[in-house]
Tab-separated table of C-alpha atoms in Angstrom:
chain	number	residue	atom	x	y	z
A	1	MET	CA	76.195	-28.398	-20.890
A	2	GLY	CA	72.836	-28.361	-19.029
A	3	GLN	CA	72.006	-30.563	-16.001
A	4	ARG	CA	70.876	-34.141	-17.047
A	5	LEU	CA	67.067	-35.023	-16.365
A	6	SER	CA	65.384	-38.232	-16.033
A	7	GLY	CA	65.069	-40.033	-19.528
A	8	GLY	CA	68.552	-38.500	-20.616
A	9	ARG	CA	67.189	-35.139	-21.599
A	10	SER	CA	68.822	-31.937	-20.600
A	11	CYS	CA	66.899	-29.106	-19.327
A	12	LEU	CA	68.825	-26.951	-21.737
A	13	ASP	CA	67.869	-28.152	-25.234
A	14	VAL	CA	68.835	-24.625	-26.249
A	15	PRO	CA	71.767	-23.179	-24.690
A	16	GLY	CA	70.733	-20.527	-21.956
A	17	ARG	CA	66.984	-21.292	-22.122
A	18	LEU	CA	65.178	-23.372	-19.652
A	19	LEU	CA	62.153	-25.507	-20.489
A	20	PRO	CA	58.783	-24.382	-18.803
A	21	GLN	CA	58.166	-26.091	-15.479
A	22	PRO	CA	54.790	-27.003	-14.002
A	23	PRO	CA	53.482	-24.349	-11.680
A	24	PRO	CA	53.772	-25.055	-7.949
A	25	PRO	CA	50.630	-26.089	-6.009
A	26	PRO	CA	48.635	-23.181	-4.510
A	27	PRO	CA	49.518	-22.532	-0.863
A	28	PRO	CA	46.814	-23.624	1.739
A	29	VAL	CA	45.960	-20.066	2.534
A	30	ARG	CA	44.857	-19.335	-1.239
A	31	ARG	CA	42.570	-22.526	-1.155
A	32	ARG	CA	40.961	-21.475	2.160
A	33	LEU	CA	40.280	-17.981	0.970
A	34	ALA	CA	38.740	-19.237	-2.205
A	35	LEU	CA	36.570	-21.703	-0.383
A	36	LEU	CA	35.456	-18.887	2.051
A	37	PHE	CA	34.553	-16.571	-0.859
A	38	ALA	CA	32.406	-19.313	-2.427
A	39	MET	CA	30.660	-19.850	0.748
A	40	LEU	CA	30.108	-16.206	1.179
A	41	CYS	CA	28.532	-16.001	-2.243
A	42	VAL	CA	26.093	-18.799	-1.380
A	43	TRP	CA	25.178	-17.303	1.913
A	44	LEU	CA	24.314	-13.982	0.205
A	45	TYR	CA	22.368	-15.682	-2.389
A	46	LEU	CA	20.302	-17.530	0.105
A	47	LEU	CA	19.807	-14.300	2.232
A	48	VAL	CA	18.646	-12.238	-0.569
A	49	TYR	CA	16.316	-15.153	-1.900
A	50	SER	CA	14.742	-15.385	1.314
A	51	CYS	CA	14.033	-11.594	1.665
A	52	ALA	CA	12.591	-11.349	-1.603
A	53	GLY	CA	9.138	-12.607	-0.628
A	54	SER	CA	9.047	-10.974	2.962
A	55	CYS	CA	11.436	-7.917	3.317
A	56	ALA	CA	9.183	-5.825	1.053
A	57	ALA	CA	6.641	-5.870	3.944
A	58	ALA	CA	9.008	-4.096	6.167
A	59	PRO	CA	8.232	-0.230	6.728
A	60	GLY	CA	11.967	0.420	5.827
A	61	LEU	CA	11.471	-1.241	2.384
A	62	LEU	CA	8.291	0.481	1.147
A	63	LEU	CA	10.144	2.009	-1.564
A	64	LEU	CA	10.939	-1.373	-3.178
A	65	GLY	CA	7.269	-2.494	-2.859
A	66	SER	CA	5.042	-3.771	0.073
A	67	GLY	CA	4.270	-7.006	1.633
A	68	SER	CA	1.928	-9.752	0.627
A	69	ARG	CA	-1.776	-9.241	0.864
A	70	GLY	CA	-2.380	-12.563	1.906
A	71	ALA	CA	-0.492	-11.833	5.071
A	72	HIS	CA	-2.429	-8.931	6.238
A	73	ALA	CA	-5.687	-8.634	4.274
A	74	PRO	CA	-8.590	-7.963	6.741
A	75	PRO	CA	-11.277	-10.570	6.686
A	76	VAL	CA	-14.267	-9.626	4.441
A	77	PRO	CA	-17.940	-10.872	4.989
A	78	GLY	CA	-18.865	-13.539	2.564
A	79	PRO	CA	-22.205	-13.394	0.862
A	80	ASP	CA	-23.600	-16.453	2.792
A	81	GLY	CA	-21.727	-17.020	5.993
A	82	PRO	CA	-18.852	-15.669	8.291
A	83	ALA	CA	-16.111	-13.418	7.351
A	84	GLN	CA	-13.658	-14.996	4.919
A	85	ARG	CA	-10.370	-13.844	3.448
A	86	LEU	CA	-10.710	-12.689	-0.185
A	87	PRO	CA	-7.784	-14.434	-2.100
A	88	PHE	CA	-6.667	-12.167	-5.100
A	89	PRO	CA	-4.717	-14.377	-7.416
A	90	ALA	CA	-2.289	-12.569	-9.755
A	91	ALA	CA	-3.237	-12.754	-13.256
A	92	PRO	CA	-1.107	-15.546	-15.084
A	93	ALA	CA	1.579	-14.436	-17.370
A	94	THR	CA	-0.491	-15.765	-20.254
A	95	GLN	CA	-4.212	-15.155	-20.386
A	96	PRO	CA	-7.130	-16.208	-22.646
A	97	ALA	CA	-8.268	-13.622	-25.263
A	98	ALA	CA	-11.901	-12.770	-25.712
A	99	GLY	CA	-14.691	-11.801	-27.836
A	100	GLY	CA	-18.779	20.148	-8.729
A	101	GLU	CA	-16.183	17.725	-10.519
A	102	MET	CA	-14.040	15.096	-9.074
A	103	ALA	CA	-15.018	12.664	-11.818
A	104	GLU	CA	-13.086	11.641	-14.779
A	105	GLY	CA	-14.304	11.412	-17.429
A	106	ALA	CA	-14.087	-13.259	-27.906
A	107	ALA	CA	-11.995	-15.665	-28.464
A	108	SER	CA	-12.382	-18.906	-26.908
A	109	GLN	CA	-10.788	-19.942	-23.513
A	110	GLU	CA	-8.124	-22.060	-24.953
A	111	GLU	CA	-6.692	-19.199	-27.107
A	112	GLN	CA	-3.565	-17.711	-25.437
A	113	SER	CA	-1.813	-14.513	-25.950
A	114	PRO	CA	1.415	-14.528	-27.888
A	115	GLU	CA	5.059	-14.145	-26.807
A	116	THR	CA	4.662	-13.732	-23.061
A	117	PRO	CA	8.019	-12.442	-21.729
A	118	ASP	CA	9.517	-14.274	-18.940
A	119	SER	CA	8.851	-13.001	-15.514
A	120	PRO	CA	12.096	-11.967	-13.625
A	121	SER	CA	13.340	-14.035	-10.768
A	122	PRO	CA	12.437	-12.888	-7.200
A	123	ILE	CA	16.067	-11.926	-6.632
A	124	SER	CA	16.112	-9.585	-9.498
A	125	SER	CA	12.865	-8.104	-8.671
A	126	PHE	CA	14.084	-7.644	-5.031
A	127	VAL	CA	17.433	-6.199	-6.104
A	128	SER	CA	16.000	-3.927	-8.991
A	129	GLY	CA	12.500	-3.221	-7.857
A	130	SER	CA	11.384	-3.807	-11.582
A	131	GLY	CA	8.830	-6.599	-10.968
A	132	SER	CA	6.775	-7.892	-13.881
A	133	LYS	CA	3.956	-6.725	-15.987
A	134	GLN	CA	0.495	-8.520	-15.135
A	135	LEU	CA	-3.015	-8.194	-16.708
A	136	PRO	CA	-4.996	-6.190	-14.217
A	137	GLN	CA	-6.622	-8.019	-11.407
A	138	ALA	CA	-9.032	-4.878	-10.543
A	139	ILE	CA	-10.597	-2.538	-13.009
A	140	ILE	CA	-12.578	0.681	-12.508
A	141	ILE	CA	-15.222	0.317	-15.278
A	142	GLY	CA	-17.240	3.374	-14.598
A	143	VAL	CA	-18.960	5.630	-14.598
A	144	LYS	CA	-17.886	8.903	-16.544
A	145	LYS	CA	-18.148	11.975	-14.539
A	146	GLY	CA	-18.896	9.894	-11.395
A	147	GLY	CA	-15.628	10.126	-9.584
A	148	THR	CA	-13.274	7.515	-11.220
A	149	ARG	CA	-10.183	9.696	-11.426
A	150	ALA	CA	-10.509	10.675	-7.791
A	151	LEU	CA	-10.875	6.905	-6.815
A	152	LEU	CA	-7.877	6.001	-8.848
A	153	GLU	CA	-5.611	8.788	-7.515
A	154	PHE	CA	-6.598	8.090	-4.051
A	155	LEU	CA	-5.994	4.298	-4.464
A	156	ARG	CA	-2.295	4.820	-5.789
A	157	VAL	CA	-1.334	6.238	-2.349
A	158	HIS	CA	-1.636	2.427	-1.226
A	159	PRO	CA	1.726	0.744	-1.526
A	160	ASP	CA	0.098	-2.439	-2.735
A	161	VAL	CA	-1.789	-0.737	-5.687
A	162	ARG	CA	0.005	-0.012	-8.945
A	163	ALA	CA	-2.162	1.516	-11.675
A	164	VAL	CA	-2.106	2.826	-15.121
A	165	GLY	CA	-2.675	6.670	-15.142
A	166	ALA	CA	-4.007	6.970	-18.501
A	167	GLU	CA	-7.303	5.132	-19.600
A	168	PRO	CA	-6.376	2.233	-21.725
A	169	HIS	CA	-9.804	1.734	-23.569
A	170	PHE	CA	-8.797	-1.780	-24.326
A	171	PHE	CA	-12.070	-3.494	-23.949
A	172	ASP	CA	-14.003	-0.852	-25.850
A	173	ARG	CA	-11.729	0.527	-28.450
A	174	SER	CA	-8.434	-1.429	-28.863
A	175	TYR	CA	-9.578	-5.012	-28.151
A	176	ASP	CA	-8.277	-6.101	-31.582
A	177	LYS	CA	-4.664	-5.344	-30.417
A	178	GLY	CA	-4.629	-8.246	-28.069
A	179	LEU	CA	-3.917	-8.998	-24.559
A	180	ALA	CA	-0.082	-9.038	-24.988
A	181	TRP	CA	-0.535	-5.449	-26.106
A	182	TYR	CA	-2.791	-4.639	-23.102
A	183	ARG	CA	-0.509	-6.221	-20.519
A	184	ASP	CA	2.322	-4.117	-22.007
A	185	LEU	CA	0.450	-1.027	-20.886
A	186	MET	CA	0.382	-1.949	-17.339
A	187	PRO	CA	3.056	-0.762	-14.682
A	188	ARG	CA	5.359	-3.510	-13.292
A	189	THR	CA	4.504	-5.000	-9.995
A	190	LEU	CA	6.196	-6.884	-7.305
A	191	ASP	CA	4.676	-10.045	-5.715
A	192	GLY	CA	1.650	-9.197	-3.683
A	193	GLN	CA	0.797	-5.870	-5.351
A	194	ILE	CA	-2.427	-5.344	-7.379
A	195	THR	CA	-2.352	-4.076	-10.940
A	196	MET	CA	-5.203	-1.836	-11.793
A	197	GLU	CA	-6.663	0.340	-14.478
A	198	LYS	CA	-9.574	2.461	-14.972
A	199	THR	CA	-11.755	3.264	-18.167
A	200	PRO	CA	-15.280	4.645	-17.226
A	201	SER	CA	-16.774	3.784	-20.625
A	202	TYR	CA	-16.501	0.155	-20.054
A	203	PHE	CA	-19.737	0.213	-17.967
A	204	VAL	CA	-21.714	1.212	-20.972
A	205	THR	CA	-19.972	-0.906	-23.546
A	206	ARG	CA	-21.975	-3.891	-24.526
A	207	GLU	CA	-18.972	-6.151	-25.323
A	208	ALA	CA	-16.883	-5.238	-22.286
A	209	PRO	CA	-18.509	-7.760	-19.722
A	210	ALA	CA	-17.840	-10.791	-21.981
A	211	ARG	CA	-14.454	-9.727	-22.749
A	212	ILE	CA	-13.258	-8.882	-19.247
A	213	SER	CA	-14.893	-12.128	-18.166
A	214	ALA	CA	-12.788	-14.027	-21.077
A	215	MET	CA	-9.693	-12.594	-19.684
A	216	SER	CA	-10.283	-13.482	-16.272
A	217	LYS	CA	-13.445	-14.387	-14.302
A	218	ASP	CA	-11.807	-13.453	-10.989
A	219	THR	CA	-11.474	-9.738	-12.008
A	220	LYS	CA	-12.535	-7.357	-9.343
A	221	LEU	CA	-14.731	-4.623	-10.743
A	222	LEU	CA	-15.299	-1.080	-9.143
A	223	VAL	CA	-18.170	1.247	-10.359
A	224	VAL	CA	-18.393	4.650	-9.044
A	225	VAL	CA	-21.745	6.143	-9.348
A	226	ARG	CA	-23.305	9.447	-8.721
A	227	ASP	CA	-26.955	11.085	-9.063
A	228	PRO	CA	-27.581	10.453	-12.672
A	229	VAL	CA	-29.029	14.067	-12.914
A	230	THR	CA	-25.904	15.867	-11.379
A	231	ARG	CA	-23.966	13.375	-13.468
A	232	ALA	CA	-25.737	14.261	-16.707
A	233	VAL	CA	-25.157	18.052	-15.956
A	234	SER	CA	-21.573	17.544	-15.140
A	235	ASP	CA	-21.175	15.508	-18.566
A	236	TYR	CA	-22.606	18.376	-20.392
A	237	THR	CA	-20.460	20.963	-18.613
A	238	GLN	CA	-17.312	19.011	-19.719
A	239	THR	CA	-18.588	18.996	-23.282
A	240	LEU	CA	-19.490	22.614	-23.132
A	241	SER	CA	-15.909	23.675	-22.172
A	242	LYS	CA	-14.651	21.918	-25.311
A	243	ARG	CA	-17.424	22.948	-27.709
A	244	PRO	CA	-19.110	26.315	-26.665
A	245	ASP	CA	-21.313	26.217	-29.546
A	246	ILE	CA	-23.387	23.167	-28.676
A	247	PRO	CA	-27.113	23.471	-27.883
A	248	SER	CA	-28.468	24.138	-24.460
A	249	PHE	CA	-28.773	21.229	-22.018
A	250	GLU	CA	-32.511	21.412	-22.049
A	251	SER	CA	-32.777	21.046	-25.755
A	252	LEU	CA	-30.474	18.003	-25.721
A	253	ALA	CA	-32.198	16.321	-22.740
A	254	PHE	CA	-35.696	16.210	-24.177
A	255	ARG	CA	-37.177	15.083	-27.211
A	256	ASN	CA	-40.355	16.993	-26.416
A	257	ARG	CA	-39.940	19.072	-23.249
A	258	SER	CA	-43.638	20.229	-23.044
A	259	ALA	CA	-44.610	16.505	-23.036
A	260	GLY	CA	-41.865	15.528	-20.501
A	261	LEU	CA	-40.259	13.103	-23.203
A	262	VAL	CA	-36.625	12.600	-22.226
A	263	ASP	CA	-34.278	11.787	-25.089
A	264	ARG	CA	-32.724	8.504	-23.846
A	265	SER	CA	-30.422	8.424	-26.843
A	266	TRP	CA	-28.185	11.349	-25.646
A	267	SER	CA	-25.250	9.917	-23.886
A	268	ALA	CA	-25.310	12.091	-21.044
A	269	ILE	CA	-28.779	10.750	-20.251
A	270	GLN	CA	-28.151	7.118	-21.383
A	271	ILE	CA	-25.201	6.481	-19.011
A	272	GLY	CA	-27.287	7.308	-15.954
A	273	LEU	CA	-29.498	4.165	-16.691
A	274	TYR	CA	-27.461	2.216	-14.223
A	275	ALA	CA	-29.831	-0.684	-13.705
A	276	GLU	CA	-29.859	-1.474	-17.452
A	277	HIS	CA	-26.097	-1.499	-17.692
A	278	LEU	CA	-25.670	-3.524	-14.663
A	279	GLU	CA	-28.046	-6.307	-15.980
A	280	ARG	CA	-25.485	-7.008	-18.654
A	281	TRP	CA	-22.568	-7.339	-16.123
A	282	LEU	CA	-24.501	-9.539	-13.915
A	283	ARG	CA	-24.596	-12.022	-16.865
A	284	HIS	CA	-21.042	-12.547	-16.582
A	285	PHE	CA	-19.863	-11.671	-13.006
A	286	PRO	CA	-21.442	-12.390	-9.727
A	287	ALA	CA	-22.532	-9.325	-7.666
A	288	ARG	CA	-19.810	-10.132	-4.978
A	289	GLN	CA	-17.233	-9.251	-7.563
A	290	MET	CA	-18.611	-5.823	-8.015
A	291	LEU	CA	-18.237	-2.829	-5.661
A	292	PHE	CA	-20.368	0.191	-6.111
A	293	VAL	CA	-18.705	3.225	-4.733
A	294	SER	CA	-20.581	6.448	-4.126
A	295	GLY	CA	-19.408	9.581	-5.723
A	296	GLU	CA	-21.052	11.715	-3.249
A	297	ARG	CA	-19.466	9.884	-0.479
A	298	LEU	CA	-16.102	9.929	-1.887
A	299	VAL	CA	-16.380	13.774	-1.582
A	300	ARG	CA	-17.861	13.895	1.938
A	301	ASP	CA	-16.037	11.024	3.275
A	302	PRO	CA	-13.133	9.947	1.253
A	303	ALA	CA	-11.285	7.852	3.892
A	304	GLY	CA	-14.550	5.973	4.878
A	305	GLU	CA	-15.521	5.206	1.213
A	306	LEU	CA	-11.869	4.035	0.663
A	307	GLY	CA	-11.985	1.677	3.647
A	308	ARG	CA	-14.721	-0.087	1.834
A	309	VAL	CA	-12.585	-0.286	-1.345
A	310	GLN	CA	-9.580	-1.601	0.475
A	311	ASP	CA	-11.622	-4.441	2.207
A	312	PHE	CA	-13.160	-5.313	-1.148
A	313	LEU	CA	-9.682	-5.542	-2.723
A	314	GLY	CA	-8.275	-7.447	0.138
A	315	LEU	CA	-5.943	-4.676	1.165
A	316	LYS	CA	-4.728	-3.755	4.508
A	317	ARG	CA	-6.597	-0.352	5.372
A	318	ILE	CA	-3.709	2.110	5.035
A	319	ILE	CA	-5.427	4.992	3.373
A	320	SER	CA	-7.138	6.917	6.127
A	321	ASP	CA	-8.200	10.441	7.159
A	322	LYS	CA	-4.578	11.522	7.587
A	323	HIS	CA	-4.165	11.301	3.729
A	324	PHE	CA	-6.788	13.962	2.850
A	325	TYR	CA	-7.698	17.666	3.392
A	326	PHE	CA	-10.626	19.475	1.982
A	327	ASN	CA	-9.971	22.101	-0.590
A	328	GLN	CA	-12.562	24.699	-0.236
A	329	THR	CA	-11.981	26.483	-3.301
A	330	LYS	CA	-12.365	23.348	-5.551
A	331	GLY	CA	-14.986	21.856	-3.160
A	332	PHE	CA	-13.541	18.351	-2.989
A	333	PRO	CA	-10.957	16.571	-0.831
A	334	CYS	CA	-7.189	16.646	-2.056
A	335	LEU	CA	-4.299	14.492	-1.006
A	336	LYS	CA	-1.884	15.665	1.484
A	337	LYS	CA	0.906	13.561	-0.320
A	338	ALA	CA	0.500	12.115	-3.698
A	339	GLU	CA	2.085	8.922	-4.814
A	340	GLY	CA	5.845	9.308	-5.248
A	341	SER	CA	5.729	12.923	-3.991
A	342	GLY	CA	6.005	14.690	-0.637
A	343	ARG	CA	3.744	17.550	-1.661
A	344	PRO	CA	-0.138	17.888	-1.490
A	345	HIS	CA	-2.016	17.007	-4.861
A	346	CYS	CA	-5.347	17.959	-6.017
A	347	LEU	CA	-6.954	16.762	-9.121
A	348	GLY	CA	-6.457	18.992	-12.243
A	349	LYS	CA	-7.840	22.291	-13.415
A	350	THR	CA	-10.443	20.586	-15.433
A	351	LYS	CA	-12.068	19.398	-11.924
A	352	GLY	CA	-14.243	21.843	-10.151
A	353	ARG	CA	-15.764	23.756	-13.270
A	354	PRO	CA	-18.911	25.587	-12.388
A	355	HIS	CA	-22.166	24.126	-13.680
A	356	PRO	CA	-24.181	26.135	-16.011
A	357	GLU	CA	-27.727	27.310	-14.629
A	358	ILE	CA	-30.372	24.674	-15.442
A	359	ASP	CA	-34.078	25.438	-15.079
A	360	ALA	CA	-35.282	23.835	-11.843
A	361	GLN	CA	-38.305	22.478	-13.633
A	362	VAL	CA	-36.011	20.633	-15.992
A	363	LEU	CA	-34.054	19.044	-13.118
A	364	ARG	CA	-37.383	17.925	-11.597
A	365	GLN	CA	-38.489	16.248	-14.743
A	366	LEU	CA	-35.323	14.382	-15.081
A	367	ARG	CA	-35.537	13.223	-11.550
A	368	ASP	CA	-38.859	11.907	-12.141
A	369	PHE	CA	-37.599	10.034	-15.209
A	370	TYR	CA	-34.689	8.447	-13.362
A	371	ARG	CA	-36.543	7.579	-10.259
A	372	PRO	CA	-37.853	4.024	-11.267
A	373	PHE	CA	-34.259	3.250	-12.781
A	374	ASN	CA	-32.707	4.397	-9.512
A	375	ARG	CA	-34.905	2.238	-7.412
A	376	LYS	CA	-34.181	-0.903	-9.504
A	377	PHE	CA	-30.601	-0.130	-9.178
A	378	TYR	CA	-30.981	0.105	-5.375
A	379	GLN	CA	-32.633	-3.387	-5.314
A	380	MET	CA	-29.976	-4.894	-7.674
A	381	THR	CA	-27.080	-3.489	-5.481
A	382	GLY	CA	-28.719	-3.680	-1.979
A	383	HIS	CA	-27.724	-0.285	-1.420
A	384	ASP	CA	-30.009	3.090	-1.324
A	385	PHE	CA	-27.772	5.830	-2.738
A	386	GLY	CA	-30.394	8.471	-1.786
A	387	TRP	CA	-30.679	10.080	-4.958
A	388	ASP	CA	-34.442	10.533	-4.702
């Protein structure tokens, strides 16, 4: 018979079979190892969390993103006083809705965009490099055939700039799709990076200023401008490459050439009336939130013009002469290394098209036509672009 236990029960209720016994307590070594493992996990968590906001600024981690602009942005002169840093707040996760050739071609404030996805934690952003999608804090709004594609490609070299490659055309063609749709087009950014897009037709779209202002009154606006006569010829050249049967430039530019009556309704002419378009934007944005980039200087001195742009955006001046070389065949600067590539990069084959021969008298008449508009534009922007 089995051995008797306390309470009179035998440990062999069934012959040859022992009842289950309670497990022995874990040895002290196991407890210590478990405690050390838990402490290690906590330490790693704190280490990664603390690095998430600052390690990206280290040169060795540029592939994951770059540091905070607030830490290294150069001071920018204010309109009325000494230099000040330009804070560049990230667009909130939920925003209100609202009512040649380097160039490329409202609801109320309370209404919110639907179903905003949760932003990832700093740890997941640091580890995966995914970041989150934000509404743009800066937009290149124009002008067509002024140099917008070149400016965008040059800016994308900067580690603190993330931009959409294609033109979203949200504020002129797809506004009814809503801000959630628009945000989803944006690239993912890490904390401290700027989200950008460019759509040159915004500058001449009547509804665009109010719509962008309703999205965010702090949006930075960049306008690449070019001699309006040269810009019109470039615009015509692009159309001619797609539709060789269109009428001549002269016949489209004038309602009555002998009388010197320019046809302002032709889009190639109308876009160049910069002062008229700018008046609409100044009703919704102060001049200090707009930067006018010279398309001509973007060709002659890309690093110098990009320096102004980086200052305006509150970015550290990283893009410099070392990033460019001049392509004699195309006649404009190219990048020695494009974003995400170690190879030189020039804009596509659609850039650098030869312009058709235009009668010199036609060009003089157009320059006379644009002169008063240009001078007014110089006064409004405080900058003489030298087109006269």
